[in-house]
XYZ file of C-alpha atoms in Angstrom:
446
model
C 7.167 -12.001 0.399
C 9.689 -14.501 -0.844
C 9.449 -15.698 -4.574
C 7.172 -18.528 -5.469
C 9.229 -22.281 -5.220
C 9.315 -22.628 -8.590
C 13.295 -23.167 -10.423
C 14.421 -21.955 -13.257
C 14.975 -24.677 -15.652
C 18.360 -24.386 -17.961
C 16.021 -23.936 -20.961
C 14.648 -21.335 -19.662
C 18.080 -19.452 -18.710
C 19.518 -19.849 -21.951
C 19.151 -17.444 -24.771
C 17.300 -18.486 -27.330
C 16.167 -16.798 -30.906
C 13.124 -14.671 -30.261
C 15.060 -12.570 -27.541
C 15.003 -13.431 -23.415
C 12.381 -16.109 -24.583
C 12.099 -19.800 -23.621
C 11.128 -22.364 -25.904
C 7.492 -23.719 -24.634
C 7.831 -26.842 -24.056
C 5.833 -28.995 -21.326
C 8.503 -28.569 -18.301
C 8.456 -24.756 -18.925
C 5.146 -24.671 -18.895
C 4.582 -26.845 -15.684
C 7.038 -24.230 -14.235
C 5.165 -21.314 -15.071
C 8.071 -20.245 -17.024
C 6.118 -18.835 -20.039
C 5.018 -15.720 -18.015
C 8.366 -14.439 -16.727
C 9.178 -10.735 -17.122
C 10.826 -10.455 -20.032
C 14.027 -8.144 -20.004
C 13.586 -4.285 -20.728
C 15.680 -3.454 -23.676
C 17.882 -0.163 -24.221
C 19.025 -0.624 -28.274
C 16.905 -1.921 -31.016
C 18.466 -6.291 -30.923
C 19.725 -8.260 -33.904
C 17.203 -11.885 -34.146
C 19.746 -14.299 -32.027
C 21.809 -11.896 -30.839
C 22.283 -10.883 -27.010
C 22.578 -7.033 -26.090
C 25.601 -6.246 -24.084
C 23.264 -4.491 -21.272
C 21.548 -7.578 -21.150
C 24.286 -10.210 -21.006
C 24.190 -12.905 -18.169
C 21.069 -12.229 -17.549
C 18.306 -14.975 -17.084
C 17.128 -16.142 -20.732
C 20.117 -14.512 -22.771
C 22.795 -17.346 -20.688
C 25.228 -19.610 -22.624
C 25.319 -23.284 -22.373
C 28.791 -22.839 -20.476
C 27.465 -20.174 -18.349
C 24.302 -22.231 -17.758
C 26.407 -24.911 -16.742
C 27.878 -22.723 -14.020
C 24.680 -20.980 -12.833
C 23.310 -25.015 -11.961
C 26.878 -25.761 -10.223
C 26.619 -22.379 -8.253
C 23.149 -22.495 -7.207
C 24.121 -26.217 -5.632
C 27.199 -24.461 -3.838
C 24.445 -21.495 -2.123
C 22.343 -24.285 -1.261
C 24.886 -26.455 0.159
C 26.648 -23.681 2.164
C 23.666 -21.817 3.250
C 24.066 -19.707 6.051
C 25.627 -16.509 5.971
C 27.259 -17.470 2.580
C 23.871 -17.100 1.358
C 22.495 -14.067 3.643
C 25.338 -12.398 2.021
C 24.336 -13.054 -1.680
C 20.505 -12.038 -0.756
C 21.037 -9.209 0.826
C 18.354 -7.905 -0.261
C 16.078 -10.311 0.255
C 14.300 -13.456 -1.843
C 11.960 -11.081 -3.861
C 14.590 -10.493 -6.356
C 14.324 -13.916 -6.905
C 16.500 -16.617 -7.650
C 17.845 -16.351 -11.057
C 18.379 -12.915 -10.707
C 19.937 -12.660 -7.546
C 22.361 -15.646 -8.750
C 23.221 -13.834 -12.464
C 23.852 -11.122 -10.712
C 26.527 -12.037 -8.149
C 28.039 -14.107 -11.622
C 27.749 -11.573 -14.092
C 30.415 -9.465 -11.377
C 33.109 -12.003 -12.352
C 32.286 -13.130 -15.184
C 30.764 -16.438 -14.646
C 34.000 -17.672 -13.005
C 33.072 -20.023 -10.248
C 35.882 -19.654 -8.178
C 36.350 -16.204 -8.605
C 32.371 -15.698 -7.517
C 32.884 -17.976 -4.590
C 35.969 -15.794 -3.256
C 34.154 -12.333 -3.826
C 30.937 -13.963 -1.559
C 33.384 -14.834 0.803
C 35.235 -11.714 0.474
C 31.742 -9.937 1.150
C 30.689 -11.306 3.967
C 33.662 -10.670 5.793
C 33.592 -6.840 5.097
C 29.639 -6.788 6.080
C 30.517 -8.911 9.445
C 30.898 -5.968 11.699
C 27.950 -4.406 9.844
C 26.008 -7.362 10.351
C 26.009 -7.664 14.098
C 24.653 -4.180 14.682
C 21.603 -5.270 11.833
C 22.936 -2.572 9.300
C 22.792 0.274 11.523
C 18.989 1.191 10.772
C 19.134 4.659 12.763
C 20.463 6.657 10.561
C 21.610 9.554 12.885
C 23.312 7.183 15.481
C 25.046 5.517 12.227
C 25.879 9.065 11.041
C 26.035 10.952 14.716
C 24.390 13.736 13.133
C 21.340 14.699 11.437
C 20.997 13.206 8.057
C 19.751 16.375 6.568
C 23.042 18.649 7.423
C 25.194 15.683 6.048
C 22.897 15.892 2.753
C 23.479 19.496 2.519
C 27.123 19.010 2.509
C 26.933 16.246 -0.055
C 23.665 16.561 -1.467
C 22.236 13.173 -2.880
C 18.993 11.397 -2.456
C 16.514 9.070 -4.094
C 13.651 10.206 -5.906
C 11.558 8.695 -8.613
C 11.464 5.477 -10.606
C 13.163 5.413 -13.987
C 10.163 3.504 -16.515
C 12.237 0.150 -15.890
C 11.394 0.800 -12.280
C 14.462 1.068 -11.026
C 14.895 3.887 -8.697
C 16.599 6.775 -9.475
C 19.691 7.800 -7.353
C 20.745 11.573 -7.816
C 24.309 13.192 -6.754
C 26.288 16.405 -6.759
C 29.477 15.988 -5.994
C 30.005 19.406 -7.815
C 28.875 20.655 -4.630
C 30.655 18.232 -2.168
C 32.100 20.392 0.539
C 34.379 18.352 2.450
C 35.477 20.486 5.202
C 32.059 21.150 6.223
C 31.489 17.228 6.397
C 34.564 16.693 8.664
C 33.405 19.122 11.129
C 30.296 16.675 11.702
C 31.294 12.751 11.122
C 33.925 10.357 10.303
C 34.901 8.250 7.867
C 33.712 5.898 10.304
C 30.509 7.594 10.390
C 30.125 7.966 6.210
C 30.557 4.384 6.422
C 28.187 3.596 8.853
C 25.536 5.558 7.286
C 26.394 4.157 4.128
C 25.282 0.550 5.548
C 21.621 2.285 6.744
C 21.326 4.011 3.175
C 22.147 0.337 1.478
C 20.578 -2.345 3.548
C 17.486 -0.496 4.987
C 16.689 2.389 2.392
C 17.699 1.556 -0.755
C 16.504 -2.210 -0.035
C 13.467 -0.950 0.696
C 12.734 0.868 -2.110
C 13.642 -2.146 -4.381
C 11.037 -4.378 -1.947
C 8.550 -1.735 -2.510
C 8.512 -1.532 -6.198
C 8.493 -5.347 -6.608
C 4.941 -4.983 -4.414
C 3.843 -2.256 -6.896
C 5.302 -4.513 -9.784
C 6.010 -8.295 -9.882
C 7.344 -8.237 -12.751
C 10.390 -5.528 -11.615
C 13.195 -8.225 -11.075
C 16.273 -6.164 -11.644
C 17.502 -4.851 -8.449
C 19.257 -2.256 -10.088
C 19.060 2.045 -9.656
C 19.765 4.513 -12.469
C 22.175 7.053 -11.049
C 22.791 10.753 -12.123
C 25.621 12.000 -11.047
C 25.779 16.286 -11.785
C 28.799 17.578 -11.663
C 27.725 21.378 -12.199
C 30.178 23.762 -10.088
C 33.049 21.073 -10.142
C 36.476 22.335 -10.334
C 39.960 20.258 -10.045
C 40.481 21.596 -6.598
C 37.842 19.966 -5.068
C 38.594 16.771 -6.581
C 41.100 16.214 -3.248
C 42.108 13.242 -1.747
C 40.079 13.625 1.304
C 37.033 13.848 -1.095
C 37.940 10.730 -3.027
C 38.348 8.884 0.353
C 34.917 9.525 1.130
C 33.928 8.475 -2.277
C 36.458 5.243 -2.009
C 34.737 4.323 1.210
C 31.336 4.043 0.122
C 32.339 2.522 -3.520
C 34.442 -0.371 -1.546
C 31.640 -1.552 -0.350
C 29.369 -1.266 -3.159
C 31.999 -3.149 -5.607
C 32.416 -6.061 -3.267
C 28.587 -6.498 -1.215
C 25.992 -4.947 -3.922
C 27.745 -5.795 -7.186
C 25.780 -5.230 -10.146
C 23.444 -3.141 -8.860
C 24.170 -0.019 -11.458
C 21.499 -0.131 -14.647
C 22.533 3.288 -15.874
C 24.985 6.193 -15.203
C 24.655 9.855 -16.136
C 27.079 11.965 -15.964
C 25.464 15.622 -16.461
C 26.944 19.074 -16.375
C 30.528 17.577 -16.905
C 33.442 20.152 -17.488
C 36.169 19.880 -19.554
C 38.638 18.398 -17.899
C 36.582 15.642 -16.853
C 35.193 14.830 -20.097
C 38.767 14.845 -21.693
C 39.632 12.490 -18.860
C 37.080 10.051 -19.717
C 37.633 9.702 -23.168
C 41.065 7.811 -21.714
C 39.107 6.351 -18.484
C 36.641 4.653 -21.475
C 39.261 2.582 -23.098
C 40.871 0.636 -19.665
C 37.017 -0.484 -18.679
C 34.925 -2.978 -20.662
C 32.296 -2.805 -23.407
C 29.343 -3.277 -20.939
C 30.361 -0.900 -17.911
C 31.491 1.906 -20.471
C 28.271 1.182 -21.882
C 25.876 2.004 -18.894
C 27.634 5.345 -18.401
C 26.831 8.208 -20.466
C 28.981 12.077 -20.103
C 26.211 14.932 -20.966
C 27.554 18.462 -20.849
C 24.503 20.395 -22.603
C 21.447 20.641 -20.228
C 19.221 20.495 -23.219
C 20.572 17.503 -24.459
C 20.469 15.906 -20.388
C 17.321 16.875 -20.077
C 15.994 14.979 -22.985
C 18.171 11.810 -22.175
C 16.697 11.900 -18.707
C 12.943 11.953 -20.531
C 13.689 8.924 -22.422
C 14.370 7.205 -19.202
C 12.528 8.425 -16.838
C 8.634 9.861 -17.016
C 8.634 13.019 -16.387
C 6.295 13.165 -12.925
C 8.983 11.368 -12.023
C 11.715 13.360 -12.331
C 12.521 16.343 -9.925
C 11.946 19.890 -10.718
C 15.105 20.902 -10.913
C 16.157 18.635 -13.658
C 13.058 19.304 -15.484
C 10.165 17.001 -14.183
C 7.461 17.545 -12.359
C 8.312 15.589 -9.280
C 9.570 17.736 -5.902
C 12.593 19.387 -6.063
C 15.941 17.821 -4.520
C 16.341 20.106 -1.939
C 12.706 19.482 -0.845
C 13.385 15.727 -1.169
C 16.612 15.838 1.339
C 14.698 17.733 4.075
C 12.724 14.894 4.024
C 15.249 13.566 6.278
C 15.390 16.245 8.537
C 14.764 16.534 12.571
C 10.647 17.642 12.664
C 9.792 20.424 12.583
C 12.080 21.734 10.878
C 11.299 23.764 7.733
C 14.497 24.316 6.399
C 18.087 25.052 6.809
C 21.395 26.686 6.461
C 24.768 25.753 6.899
C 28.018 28.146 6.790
C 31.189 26.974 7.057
C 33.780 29.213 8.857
C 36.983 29.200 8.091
C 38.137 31.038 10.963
C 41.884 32.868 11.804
C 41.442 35.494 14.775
C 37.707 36.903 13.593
C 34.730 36.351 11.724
C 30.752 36.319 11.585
C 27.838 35.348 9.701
C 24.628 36.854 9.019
C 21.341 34.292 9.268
C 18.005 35.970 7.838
C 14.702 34.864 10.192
C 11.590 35.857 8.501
C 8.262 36.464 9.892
C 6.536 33.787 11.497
C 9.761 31.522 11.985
C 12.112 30.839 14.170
C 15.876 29.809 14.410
C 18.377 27.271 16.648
C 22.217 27.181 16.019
C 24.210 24.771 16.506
C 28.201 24.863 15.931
C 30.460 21.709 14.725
C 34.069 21.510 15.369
C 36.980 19.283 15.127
C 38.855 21.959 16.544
C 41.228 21.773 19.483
C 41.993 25.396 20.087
C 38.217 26.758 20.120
C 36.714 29.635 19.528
C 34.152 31.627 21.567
C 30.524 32.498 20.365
C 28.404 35.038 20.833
C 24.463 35.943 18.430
C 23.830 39.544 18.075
C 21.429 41.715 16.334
C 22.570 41.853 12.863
C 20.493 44.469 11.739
C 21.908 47.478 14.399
C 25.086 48.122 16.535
C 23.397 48.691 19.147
C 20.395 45.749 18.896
C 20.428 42.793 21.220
C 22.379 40.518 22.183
C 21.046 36.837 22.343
C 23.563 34.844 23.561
C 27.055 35.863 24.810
C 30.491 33.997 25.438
C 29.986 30.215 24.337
C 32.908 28.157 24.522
C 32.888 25.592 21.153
C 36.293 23.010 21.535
C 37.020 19.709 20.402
C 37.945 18.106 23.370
C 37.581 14.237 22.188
C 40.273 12.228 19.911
C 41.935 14.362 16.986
C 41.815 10.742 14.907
C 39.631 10.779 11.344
C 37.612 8.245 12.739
C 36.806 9.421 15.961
C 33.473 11.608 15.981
C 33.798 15.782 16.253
C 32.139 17.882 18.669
C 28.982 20.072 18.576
C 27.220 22.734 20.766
C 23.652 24.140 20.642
C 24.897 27.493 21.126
C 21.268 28.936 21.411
C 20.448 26.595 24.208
C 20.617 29.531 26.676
C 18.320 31.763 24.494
C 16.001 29.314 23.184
C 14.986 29.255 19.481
C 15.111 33.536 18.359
C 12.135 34.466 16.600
C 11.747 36.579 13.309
C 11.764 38.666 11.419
C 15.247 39.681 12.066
C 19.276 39.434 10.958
C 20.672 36.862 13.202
C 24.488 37.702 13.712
C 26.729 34.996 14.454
C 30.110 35.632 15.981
C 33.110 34.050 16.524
C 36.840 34.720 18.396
C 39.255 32.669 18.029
C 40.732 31.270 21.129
C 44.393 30.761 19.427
C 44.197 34.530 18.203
C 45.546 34.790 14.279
C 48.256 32.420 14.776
C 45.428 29.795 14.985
C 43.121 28.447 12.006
C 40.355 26.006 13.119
C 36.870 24.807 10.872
C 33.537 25.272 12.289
C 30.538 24.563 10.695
C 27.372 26.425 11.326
C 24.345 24.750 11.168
C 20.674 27.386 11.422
C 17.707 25.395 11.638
C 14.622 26.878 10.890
C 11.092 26.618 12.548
C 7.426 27.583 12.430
C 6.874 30.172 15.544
């Protein structure tokens, strides 16, 4: 549902003593202008003065940047089109004067500068654009969801008590290698287009339904960093990271209300206090670096209720991990994933309990193969399920181009528990070979 045809007058944008209010005088009023959401504050405000967090937003503008808020909503109107598709990306509900402050608070109420970043934009969405944003996930991916969340585990759950959602991360745990044996950088993009335009956008249409007055289209992000060493911050890792930030910095701008940084280690807090100084006062001051999970724990309270927050970072609310298998293929009740490293030899052992059931499936990018076999894991001498399964890469070696994957339980059919599923594999290249292959046990009632 779009927002109601009423405008903003430039009284009403511009800050005023008594703070984010507009005098009330009889065009206000006529405009409805008196019962706008007033702006959610994070520090205790001076009388007159604007908070930092709160600059260039609607009722804390300028006169100047009034002025260029009038001449910019004249150039959307004027262009229309996909000029303006671009800025509303996610739809009218945000509304007007926050959609507009928005796109000008990312350069700094400079016109032209605006202009060229809107043009800028929807250029890079173009290609995006034509295939509507990619809204299956799994052919924008060209895998299941859940085994890429597994690898990089991050998901939305709960709303922080400004109703933004909340986006949680763990790069700590980003395993790289495993995510190469099942997309692309093609495909991280991709997906990144359905998790923007169709999920996240959703969630911000939803929570203006539950809440009219939730106008900032903004998401509170924790980023946990627990199990993070300086090996795994590679280059192939940052280029996954690059890719989706590219297109967050230059389509969604503005769109971070807060940032915490939890379970930082050393190095990377010592490399912040020098990050801090390049950036400016308000984007240093949305990010917080917490080390001590006693003191993130009760940062995280103060902004988000705790039936809100997940388990894990105690709350109340479902865990992560339960969260992410939301995504999964049904039926499924959970799952594993091994990555094999393998030279010559090696195996993996797969637990099945009672009552469940498991498929296998193995991702590859690589050319020289390997053959599989599933054993008995628990004797010598105990079945063998499946025997002699051929896993190559026989498509394009490129980083863009998609890997392969076989069911190698196809034959068999799903093997039922309770047991110790063995997983073998040979290398086709012998030890003079060293190929990935990621193992991926999905796990269902019997």
């Amino acid at each position: 549902m779009a927002e109601p045809s009423k405008e903003w007058t430039a009284s009403a944008l511009q800050h005023h003593d008594g703070p984010g209010d507009a005098p009330a005088d009889d065009t206000n009023k006529r405009a409805g202008i008196l019962h706008m959401p007033t702006v959610r504050r994070l520090g205790k405000q001076k009388k007159g003065s604007t908070s930092p967090m709160d600059w260039g937003m609607p009722g804390e503008l300028t006169k100047e940047e009034v002025d260029v808020f009038m001449k910019f909503r004249e150039i959307v109107e004027q262009r229309g089109g996909e000029f303006r598709n671009t800025i509303y990306s996610f739809s009218e509900e945000e509304g007007e004067a926050y959609t507009l402050c928005r796109w000008l608070r990312a350069r700094k109420f400079k016109l032209n500068d605006v202009v060229a970043m809107i043009e800028e934009a929807t250029e890079v969405r173009k290609e995006a654009r034509l295939k509507d944003f990619y809204p299956d996930p799994i052919e924008a991916l060209g895998a299941d969801p859940s085994i890429y969340l597994a690898l990089y585990p991050q998901c939305y759950s709960g709303v922080a008590k400004t109703g933004a959602p909340v986006f949680w991360s763990k790069p700590g745990v980003l395993n790289v290698d495993g995510m190469e044996c099942i997309t692309s950088l093609d495909g991280i993009l991709k997906y990144h287009w359905y998790v923007m335009m169709h999920d996240y956008a959703n969630r911000l249409r939803s929570q203006k339904v539950k809440d009219p007055e939730f106008n900032r289209f903004e998401c509170v992000a924790v980023m946990d960093l627990d199990h993070l060493t300086t090996a795994q911050v590679s280059q192939r890792a940052l280029n996954i990271i690059k890719t989706q930030t590219a297109i967050d910095s230059v389509c969604f701008p503005e769109t971070m209300q807060k940032m915490l940084i939890i379970n930082a280690p050393r190095f990377f807090s010592l490399s912040w206090k020098i990050i801090k100084g390049w950036i400016d006062q308000r984007t240093a001051a949305k990010i917080e670096i917490i080390s001590s999970r006693s003191s993130w724990e009760k940062r995280l309270t103060e902004l988000v209720d705790k039936d809100q927050l997940p388990s894990d970072y105690g709350g109340t609310g479902p865990n992560t991990k339960v969260t992410q298998m939301e995504n999964a293929s049904e039926g499924v009740r959970k799952m594993h994933t091994e990555l094999m490293h393998l030279r010559a030899h090696a195996s993996h052992i797969f637990d099945v309990a009672a009552g469940e059931e498991m498929e296998i499936t193995v991702y590859t990018r690589g050319t020289t193969g390997a053959i599989f076999s599933i054993v008995d894991g628990a004797s010598k001498k105990g079945t063998t399920y499946v025997d002699n399964v051929d896993v190559t890469h026989a498509g394009p070696t490129d980083e863009l181009s998609p890997p392969s994957s076989v069911l190698i339980t196809e034959s068999s059919g799903r093997i039922a528990g309770p047991g110790k599923i063995k997983v073998r594999a040979d290398s086709k290249g012998g030890r003079f070979s060293a190929e990935n292959f990621l193992l991926v046990a999905k796990v269902y009632k019997q």
